[in-house]
PDB file of C-alpha atoms in Angstrom:
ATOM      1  CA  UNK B   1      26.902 -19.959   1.198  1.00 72.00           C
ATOM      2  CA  UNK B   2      23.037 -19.799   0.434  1.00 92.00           C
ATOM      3  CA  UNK B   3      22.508 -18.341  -2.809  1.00 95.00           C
ATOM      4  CA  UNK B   4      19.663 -14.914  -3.120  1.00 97.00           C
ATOM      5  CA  UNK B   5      17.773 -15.274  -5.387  1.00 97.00           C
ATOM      6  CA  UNK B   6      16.636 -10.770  -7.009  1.00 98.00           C
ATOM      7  CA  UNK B   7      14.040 -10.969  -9.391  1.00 98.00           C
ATOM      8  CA  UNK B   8      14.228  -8.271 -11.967  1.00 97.00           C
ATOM      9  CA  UNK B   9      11.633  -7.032 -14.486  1.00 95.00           C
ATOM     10  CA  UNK B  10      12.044  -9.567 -17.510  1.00 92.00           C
ATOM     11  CA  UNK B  11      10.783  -7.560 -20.131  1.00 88.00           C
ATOM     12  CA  UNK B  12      10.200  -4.150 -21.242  1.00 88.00           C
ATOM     13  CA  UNK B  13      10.941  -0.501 -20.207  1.00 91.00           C
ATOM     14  CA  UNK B  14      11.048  -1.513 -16.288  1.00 92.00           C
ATOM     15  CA  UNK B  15      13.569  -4.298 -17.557  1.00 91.00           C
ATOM     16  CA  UNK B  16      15.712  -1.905 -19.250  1.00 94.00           C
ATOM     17  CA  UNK B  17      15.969   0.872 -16.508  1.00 96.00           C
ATOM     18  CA  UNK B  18      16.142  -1.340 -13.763  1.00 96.00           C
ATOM     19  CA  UNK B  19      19.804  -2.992 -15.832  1.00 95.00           C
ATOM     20  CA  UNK B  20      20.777   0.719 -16.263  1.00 95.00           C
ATOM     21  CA  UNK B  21      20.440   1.506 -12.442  1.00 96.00           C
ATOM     22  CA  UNK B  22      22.303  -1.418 -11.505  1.00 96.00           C
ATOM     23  CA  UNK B  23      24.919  -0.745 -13.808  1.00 95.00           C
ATOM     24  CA  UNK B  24      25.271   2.739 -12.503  1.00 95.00           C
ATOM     25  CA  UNK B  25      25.650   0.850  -9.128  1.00 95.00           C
ATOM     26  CA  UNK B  26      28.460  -0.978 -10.270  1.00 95.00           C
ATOM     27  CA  UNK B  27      26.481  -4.374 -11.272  1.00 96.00           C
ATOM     28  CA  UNK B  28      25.834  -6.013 -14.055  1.00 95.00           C
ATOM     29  CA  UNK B  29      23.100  -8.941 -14.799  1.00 93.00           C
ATOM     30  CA  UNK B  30      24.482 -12.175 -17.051  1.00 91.00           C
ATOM     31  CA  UNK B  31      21.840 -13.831 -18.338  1.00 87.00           C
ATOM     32  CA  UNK B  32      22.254 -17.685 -18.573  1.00 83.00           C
ATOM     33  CA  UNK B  33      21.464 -19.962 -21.690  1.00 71.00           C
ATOM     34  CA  UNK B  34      19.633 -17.706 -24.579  1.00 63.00           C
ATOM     35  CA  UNK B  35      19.155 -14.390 -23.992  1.00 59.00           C
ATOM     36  CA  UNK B  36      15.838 -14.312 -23.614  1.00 60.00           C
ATOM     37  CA  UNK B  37      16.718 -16.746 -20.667  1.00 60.00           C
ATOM     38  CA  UNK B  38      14.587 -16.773 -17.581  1.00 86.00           C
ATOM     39  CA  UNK B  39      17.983 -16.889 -15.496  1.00 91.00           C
ATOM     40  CA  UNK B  40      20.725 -15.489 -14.495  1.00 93.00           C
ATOM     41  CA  UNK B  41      23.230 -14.075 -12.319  1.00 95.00           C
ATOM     42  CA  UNK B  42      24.334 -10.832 -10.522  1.00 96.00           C
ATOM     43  CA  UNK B  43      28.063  -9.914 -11.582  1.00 96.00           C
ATOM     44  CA  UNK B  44      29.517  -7.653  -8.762  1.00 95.00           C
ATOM     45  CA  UNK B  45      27.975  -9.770  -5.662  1.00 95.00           C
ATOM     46  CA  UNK B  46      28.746 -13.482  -5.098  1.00 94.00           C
ATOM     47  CA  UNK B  47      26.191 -15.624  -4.380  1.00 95.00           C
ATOM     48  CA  UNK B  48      23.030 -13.961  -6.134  1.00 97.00           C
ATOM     49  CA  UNK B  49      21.280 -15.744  -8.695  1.00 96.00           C
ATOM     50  CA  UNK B  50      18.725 -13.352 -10.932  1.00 97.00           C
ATOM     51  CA  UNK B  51      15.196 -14.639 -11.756  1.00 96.00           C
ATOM     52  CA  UNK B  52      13.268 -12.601 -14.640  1.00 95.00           C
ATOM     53  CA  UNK B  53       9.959 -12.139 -14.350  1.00 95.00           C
ATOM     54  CA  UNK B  54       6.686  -9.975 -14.470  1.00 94.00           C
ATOM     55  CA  UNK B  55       6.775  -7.005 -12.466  1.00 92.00           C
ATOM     56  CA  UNK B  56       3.305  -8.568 -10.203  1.00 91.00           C
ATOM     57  CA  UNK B  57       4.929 -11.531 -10.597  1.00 95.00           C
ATOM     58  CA  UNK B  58       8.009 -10.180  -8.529  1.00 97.00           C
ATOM     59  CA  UNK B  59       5.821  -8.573  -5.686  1.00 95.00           C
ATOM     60  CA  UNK B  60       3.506 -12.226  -5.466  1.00 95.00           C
ATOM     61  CA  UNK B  61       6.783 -14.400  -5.759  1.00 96.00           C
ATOM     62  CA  UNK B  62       8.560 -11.660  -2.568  1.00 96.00           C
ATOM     63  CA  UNK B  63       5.068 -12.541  -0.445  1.00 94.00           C
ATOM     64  CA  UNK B  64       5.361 -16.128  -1.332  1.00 95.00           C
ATOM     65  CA  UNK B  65       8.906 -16.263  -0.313  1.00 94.00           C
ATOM     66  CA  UNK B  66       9.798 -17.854  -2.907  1.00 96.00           C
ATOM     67  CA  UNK B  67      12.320 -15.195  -3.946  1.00 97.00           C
ATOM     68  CA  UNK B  68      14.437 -13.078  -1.780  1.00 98.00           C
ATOM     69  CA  UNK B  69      15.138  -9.502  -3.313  1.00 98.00           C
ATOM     70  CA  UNK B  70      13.034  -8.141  -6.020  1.00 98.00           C
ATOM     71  CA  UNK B  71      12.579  -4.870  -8.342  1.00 98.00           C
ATOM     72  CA  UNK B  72       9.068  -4.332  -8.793  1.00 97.00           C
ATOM     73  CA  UNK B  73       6.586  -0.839  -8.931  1.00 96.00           C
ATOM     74  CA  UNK B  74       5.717  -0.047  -5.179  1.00 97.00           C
ATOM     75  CA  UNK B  75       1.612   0.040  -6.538  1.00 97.00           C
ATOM     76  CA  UNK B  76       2.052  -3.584  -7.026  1.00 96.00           C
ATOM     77  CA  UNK B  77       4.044  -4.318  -4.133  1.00 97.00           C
ATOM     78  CA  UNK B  78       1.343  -2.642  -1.803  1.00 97.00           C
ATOM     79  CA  UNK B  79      -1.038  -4.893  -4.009  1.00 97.00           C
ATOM     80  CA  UNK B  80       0.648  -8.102  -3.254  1.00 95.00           C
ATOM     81  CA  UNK B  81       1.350  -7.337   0.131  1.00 95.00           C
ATOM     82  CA  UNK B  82       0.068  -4.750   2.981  1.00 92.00           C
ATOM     83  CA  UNK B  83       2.652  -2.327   4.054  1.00 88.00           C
ATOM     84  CA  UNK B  84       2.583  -2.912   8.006  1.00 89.00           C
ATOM     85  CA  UNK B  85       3.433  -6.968   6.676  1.00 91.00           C
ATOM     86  CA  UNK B  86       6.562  -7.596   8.333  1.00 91.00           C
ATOM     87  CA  UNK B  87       7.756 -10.470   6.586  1.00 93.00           C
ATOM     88  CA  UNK B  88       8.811  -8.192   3.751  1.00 95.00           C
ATOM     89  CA  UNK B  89      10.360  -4.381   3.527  1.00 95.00           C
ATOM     90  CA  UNK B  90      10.319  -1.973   1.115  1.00 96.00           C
ATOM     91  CA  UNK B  91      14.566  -1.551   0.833  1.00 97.00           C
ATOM     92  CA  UNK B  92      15.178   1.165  -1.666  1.00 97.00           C
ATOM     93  CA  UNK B  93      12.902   3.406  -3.720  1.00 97.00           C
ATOM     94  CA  UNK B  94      14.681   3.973  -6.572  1.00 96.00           C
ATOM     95  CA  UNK B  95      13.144   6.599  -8.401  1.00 93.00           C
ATOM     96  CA  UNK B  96      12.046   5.633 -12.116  1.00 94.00           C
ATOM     97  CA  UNK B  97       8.812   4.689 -13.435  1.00 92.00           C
ATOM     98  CA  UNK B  98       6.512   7.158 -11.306  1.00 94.00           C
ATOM     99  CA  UNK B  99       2.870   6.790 -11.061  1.00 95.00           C
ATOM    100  CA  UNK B 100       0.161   7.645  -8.846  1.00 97.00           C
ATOM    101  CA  UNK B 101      -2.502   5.242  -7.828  1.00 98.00           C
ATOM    102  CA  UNK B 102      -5.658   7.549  -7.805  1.00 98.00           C
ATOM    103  CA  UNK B 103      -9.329   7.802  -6.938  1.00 98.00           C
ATOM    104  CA  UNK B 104     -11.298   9.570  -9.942  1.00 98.00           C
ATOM    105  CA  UNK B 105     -14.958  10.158 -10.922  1.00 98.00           C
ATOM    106  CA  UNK B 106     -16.671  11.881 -13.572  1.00 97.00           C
ATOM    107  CA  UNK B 107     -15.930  15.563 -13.668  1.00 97.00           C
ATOM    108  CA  UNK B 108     -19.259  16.081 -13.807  1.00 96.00           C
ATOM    109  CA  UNK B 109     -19.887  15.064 -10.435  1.00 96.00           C
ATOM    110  CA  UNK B 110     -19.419  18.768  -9.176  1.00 95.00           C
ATOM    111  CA  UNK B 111     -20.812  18.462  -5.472  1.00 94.00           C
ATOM    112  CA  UNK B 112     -18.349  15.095  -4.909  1.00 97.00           C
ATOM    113  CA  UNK B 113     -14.411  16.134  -4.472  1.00 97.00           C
ATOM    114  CA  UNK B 114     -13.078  14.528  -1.536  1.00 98.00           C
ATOM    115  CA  UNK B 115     -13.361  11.041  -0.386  1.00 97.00           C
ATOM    116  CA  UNK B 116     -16.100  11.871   2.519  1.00 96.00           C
ATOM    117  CA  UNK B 117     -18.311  13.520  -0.642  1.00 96.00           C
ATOM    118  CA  UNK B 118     -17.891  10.155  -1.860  1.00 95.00           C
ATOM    119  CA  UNK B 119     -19.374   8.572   1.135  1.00 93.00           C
ATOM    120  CA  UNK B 120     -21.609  11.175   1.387  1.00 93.00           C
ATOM    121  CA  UNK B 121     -23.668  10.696  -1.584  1.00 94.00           C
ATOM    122  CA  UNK B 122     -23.020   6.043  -1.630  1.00 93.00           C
ATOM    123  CA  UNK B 123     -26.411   6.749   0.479  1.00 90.00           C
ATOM    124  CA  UNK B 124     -28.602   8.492  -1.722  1.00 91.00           C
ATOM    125  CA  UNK B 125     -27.057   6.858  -4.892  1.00 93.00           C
ATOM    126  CA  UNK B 126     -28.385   3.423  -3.726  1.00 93.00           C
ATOM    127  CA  UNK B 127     -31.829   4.783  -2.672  1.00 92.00           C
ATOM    128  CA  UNK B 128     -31.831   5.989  -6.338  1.00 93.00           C
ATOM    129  CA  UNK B 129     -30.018   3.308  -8.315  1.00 92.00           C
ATOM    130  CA  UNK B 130     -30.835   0.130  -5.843  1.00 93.00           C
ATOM    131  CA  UNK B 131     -27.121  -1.079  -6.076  1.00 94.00           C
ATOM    132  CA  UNK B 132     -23.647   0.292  -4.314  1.00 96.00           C
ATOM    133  CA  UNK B 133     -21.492   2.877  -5.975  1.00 97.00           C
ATOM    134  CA  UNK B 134     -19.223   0.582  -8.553  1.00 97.00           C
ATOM    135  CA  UNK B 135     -15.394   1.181  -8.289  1.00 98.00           C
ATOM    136  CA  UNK B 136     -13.400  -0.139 -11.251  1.00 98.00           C
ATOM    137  CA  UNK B 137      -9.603  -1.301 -10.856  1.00 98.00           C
ATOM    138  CA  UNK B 138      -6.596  -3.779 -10.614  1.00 96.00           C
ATOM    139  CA  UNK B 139      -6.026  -2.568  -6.947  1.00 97.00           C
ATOM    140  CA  UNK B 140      -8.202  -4.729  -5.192  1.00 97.00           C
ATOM    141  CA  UNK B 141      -6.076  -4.447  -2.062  1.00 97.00           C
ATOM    142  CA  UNK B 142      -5.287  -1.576  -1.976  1.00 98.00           C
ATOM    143  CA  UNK B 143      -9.032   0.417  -3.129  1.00 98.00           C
ATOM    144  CA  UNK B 144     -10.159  -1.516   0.244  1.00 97.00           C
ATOM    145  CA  UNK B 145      -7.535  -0.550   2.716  1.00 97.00           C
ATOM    146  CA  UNK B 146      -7.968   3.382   1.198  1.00 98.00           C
ATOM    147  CA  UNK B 147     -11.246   3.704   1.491  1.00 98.00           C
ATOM    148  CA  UNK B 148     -11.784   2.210   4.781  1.00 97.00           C
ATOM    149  CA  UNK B 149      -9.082   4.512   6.064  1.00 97.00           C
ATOM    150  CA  UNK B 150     -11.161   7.186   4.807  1.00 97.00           C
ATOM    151  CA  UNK B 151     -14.646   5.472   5.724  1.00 96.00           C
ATOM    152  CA  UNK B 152     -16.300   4.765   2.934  1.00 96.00           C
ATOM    153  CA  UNK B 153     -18.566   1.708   2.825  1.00 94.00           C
ATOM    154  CA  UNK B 154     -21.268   2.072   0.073  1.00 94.00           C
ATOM    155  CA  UNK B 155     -19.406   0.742  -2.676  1.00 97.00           C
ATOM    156  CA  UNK B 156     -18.660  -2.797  -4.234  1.00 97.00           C
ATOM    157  CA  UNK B 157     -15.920  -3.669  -6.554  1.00 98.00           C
ATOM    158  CA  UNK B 158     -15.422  -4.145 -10.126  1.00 97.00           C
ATOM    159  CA  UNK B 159     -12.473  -6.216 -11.688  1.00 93.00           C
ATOM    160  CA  UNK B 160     -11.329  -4.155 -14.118  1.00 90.00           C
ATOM    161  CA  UNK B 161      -9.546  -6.409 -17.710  1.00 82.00           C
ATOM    162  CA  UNK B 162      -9.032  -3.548 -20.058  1.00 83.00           C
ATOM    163  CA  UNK B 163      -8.695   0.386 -20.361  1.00 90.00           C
ATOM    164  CA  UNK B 164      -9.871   1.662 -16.630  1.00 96.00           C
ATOM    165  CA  UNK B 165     -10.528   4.833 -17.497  1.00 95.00           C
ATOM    166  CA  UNK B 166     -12.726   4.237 -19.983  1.00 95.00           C
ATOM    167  CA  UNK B 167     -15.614   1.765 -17.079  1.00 95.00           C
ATOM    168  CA  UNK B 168     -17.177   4.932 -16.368  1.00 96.00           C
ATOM    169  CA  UNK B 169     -18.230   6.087 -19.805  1.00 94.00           C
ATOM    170  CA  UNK B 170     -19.045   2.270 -20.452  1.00 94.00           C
ATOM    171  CA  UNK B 171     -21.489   2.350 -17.772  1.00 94.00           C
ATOM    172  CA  UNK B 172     -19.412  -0.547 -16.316  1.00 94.00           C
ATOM    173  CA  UNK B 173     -18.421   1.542 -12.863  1.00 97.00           C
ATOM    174  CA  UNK B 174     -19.212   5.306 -11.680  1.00 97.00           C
ATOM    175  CA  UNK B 175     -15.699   5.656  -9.916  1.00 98.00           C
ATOM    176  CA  UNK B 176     -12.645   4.176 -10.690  1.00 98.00           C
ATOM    177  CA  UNK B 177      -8.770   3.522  -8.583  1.00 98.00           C
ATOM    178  CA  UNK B 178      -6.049   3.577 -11.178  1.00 97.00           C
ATOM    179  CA  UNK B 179      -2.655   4.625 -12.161  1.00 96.00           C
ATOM    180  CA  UNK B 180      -1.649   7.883 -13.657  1.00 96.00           C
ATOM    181  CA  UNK B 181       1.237   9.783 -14.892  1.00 94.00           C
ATOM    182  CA  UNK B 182       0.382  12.456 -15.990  1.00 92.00           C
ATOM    183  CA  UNK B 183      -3.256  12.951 -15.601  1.00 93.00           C
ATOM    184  CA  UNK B 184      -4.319  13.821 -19.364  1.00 95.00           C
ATOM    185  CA  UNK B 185      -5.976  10.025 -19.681  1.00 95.00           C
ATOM    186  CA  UNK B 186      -8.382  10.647 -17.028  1.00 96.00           C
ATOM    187  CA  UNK B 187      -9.177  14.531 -18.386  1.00 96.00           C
ATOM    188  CA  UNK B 188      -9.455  12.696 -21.902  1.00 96.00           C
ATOM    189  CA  UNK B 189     -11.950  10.524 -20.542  1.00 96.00           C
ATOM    190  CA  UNK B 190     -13.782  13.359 -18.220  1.00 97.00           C
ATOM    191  CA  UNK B 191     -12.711  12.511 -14.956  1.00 98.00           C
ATOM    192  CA  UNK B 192     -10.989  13.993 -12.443  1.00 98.00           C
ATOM    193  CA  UNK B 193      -9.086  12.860  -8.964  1.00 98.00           C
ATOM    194  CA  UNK B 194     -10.233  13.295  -5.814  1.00 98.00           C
ATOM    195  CA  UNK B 195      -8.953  16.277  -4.034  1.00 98.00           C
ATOM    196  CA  UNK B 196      -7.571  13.573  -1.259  1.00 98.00           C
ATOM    197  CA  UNK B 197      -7.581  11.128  -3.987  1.00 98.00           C
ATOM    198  CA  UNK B 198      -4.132   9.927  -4.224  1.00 98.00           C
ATOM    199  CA  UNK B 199      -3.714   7.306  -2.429  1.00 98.00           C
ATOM    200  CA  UNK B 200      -0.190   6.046  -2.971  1.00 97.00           C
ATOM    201  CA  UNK B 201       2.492   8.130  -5.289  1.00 97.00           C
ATOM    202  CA  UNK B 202       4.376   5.057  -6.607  1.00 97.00           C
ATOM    203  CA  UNK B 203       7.972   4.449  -8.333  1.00 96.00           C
ATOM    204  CA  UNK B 204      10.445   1.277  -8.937  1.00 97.00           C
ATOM    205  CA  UNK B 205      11.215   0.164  -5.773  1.00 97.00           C
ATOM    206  CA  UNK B 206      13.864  -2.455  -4.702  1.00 98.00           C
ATOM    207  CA  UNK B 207      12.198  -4.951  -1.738  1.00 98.00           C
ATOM    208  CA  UNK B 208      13.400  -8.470  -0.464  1.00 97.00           C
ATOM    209  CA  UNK B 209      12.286 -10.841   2.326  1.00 96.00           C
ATOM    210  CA  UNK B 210      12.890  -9.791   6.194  1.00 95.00           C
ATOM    211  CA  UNK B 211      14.515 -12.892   6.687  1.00 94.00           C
ATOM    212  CA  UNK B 212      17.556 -11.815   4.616  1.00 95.00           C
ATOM    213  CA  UNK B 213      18.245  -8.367   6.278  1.00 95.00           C
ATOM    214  CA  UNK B 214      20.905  -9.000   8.078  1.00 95.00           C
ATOM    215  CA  UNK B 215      23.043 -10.747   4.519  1.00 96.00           C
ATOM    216  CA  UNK B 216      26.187  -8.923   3.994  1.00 96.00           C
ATOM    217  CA  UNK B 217      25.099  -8.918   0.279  1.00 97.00           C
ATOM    218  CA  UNK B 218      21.227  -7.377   0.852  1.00 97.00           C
ATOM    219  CA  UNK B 219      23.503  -4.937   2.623  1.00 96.00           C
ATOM    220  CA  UNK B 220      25.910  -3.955   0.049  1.00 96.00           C
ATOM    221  CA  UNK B 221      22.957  -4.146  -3.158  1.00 97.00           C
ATOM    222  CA  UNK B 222      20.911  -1.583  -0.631  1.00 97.00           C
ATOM    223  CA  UNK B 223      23.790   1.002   0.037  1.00 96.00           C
ATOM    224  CA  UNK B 224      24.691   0.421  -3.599  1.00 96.00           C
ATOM    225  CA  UNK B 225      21.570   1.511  -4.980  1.00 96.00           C
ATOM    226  CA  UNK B 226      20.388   4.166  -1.797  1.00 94.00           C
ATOM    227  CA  UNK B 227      22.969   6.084  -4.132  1.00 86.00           C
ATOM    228  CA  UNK B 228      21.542   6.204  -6.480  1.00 73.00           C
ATOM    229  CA  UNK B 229      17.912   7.732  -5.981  1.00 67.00           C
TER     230      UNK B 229
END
């Protein structure tokens, strides 16, 4: 029998929560060698070997194939990989760590709140400024797919290292694409989402490789944890 290889969050609140749900499932994870091995196995299935690792580490490793199942937050799953890719499914969403991924400008921006404002004014801001709207974020992927949905064009990216929230005020970006939870970073920082702004409302989401569909074992992990959302 082939062994699966499910990576798993290796450190951290995601880490924690994701051991909890499986537990509640009726699994538990053994890590091999010290405990803060980077190995280990499934108890409860046969045959499934556990790999710890980052959480965009998980969704990069699923779209490289080089794992099979993974726990990982569906913003950087969409990241990784588009959603119409059919070499990997989204399996189970499994409900913890919410978070919006989010379009926001300054909130003094009164005449822009909706994405076609947006592309409304990328015009008139270049005449003015002599450069594209900047758009700070992580979500490189995902910023282009939204906004072309929505047709918007005048606007180039920023990568964003640190705090996002704080570009704007920096004079680094005028708009930024980030993740929220509650929304009271963005007010703190004077900006506000886009009335059609959210582009993806995200949570912990259990994905593997198309290829292993049809395993007995995907099978019985997926109606394991389906119970549990």
């Amino acid at each position: 029998m082939t062994t699966l290889t499910l990576a798993l969050p290796s450190k951290g609140r995601l880490m924690e929560t994701t051991a909890e749900c499986l537990g509640r499932a009726g699994f538990s994870i053994e890590r091999l060698g010290a405990d803060r091995g980077y190995r280990g196995v499934l108890k409860g299935i046969e045959g499934v070997e556990v790999a710890f690792l980052s959480a965009s580490e998980i969704a990069q490793n699923l779209r490289d194939g080089k794992v099979d199942l993974g726990v990982t937050g569906q913003d950087l799953l969409h990241e990784k990989i588009p959603p119409d890719n059919a070499a990997t499914k989204l399996l189970v969403k499994l409900g913890f760590g919410p978070a919006d991924v989010v379009v926001a400008v300054p909130e003094c921006w009164l005449d822009v709140a909706t994405m076609a404002d947006l592309d409304e004014i990328a015009e008139s801001f270049y005449e003015r400024h002599g450069r594209r709207l900047r758009v700070a974020t992580k979500y490189h992927n995902i910023t282009r797919r939204f906004f072309a949905e929505k047709g918007v064009t005048g606007y180039r990216i920023v990568e964003s290292l640190g705090a996002t929230e704080g570009a704007p005020a920096a004079g680094i970006a005028e708009i930024i694409v980030d993740i929220t939870t509650t929304g009271s970073t963005l007010a703190a920082n004077s900006l506000k989402i886009l009335d059609d702004g959210v582009i993806l409302k995200s949570t912990a989401v259990l994905a593997g490789r198309a290829a292993i569909l049809d395993d007995p074992r995907t099978a019985r992990l997926v109606a394991a944890l389906s119970t549990m959302t």
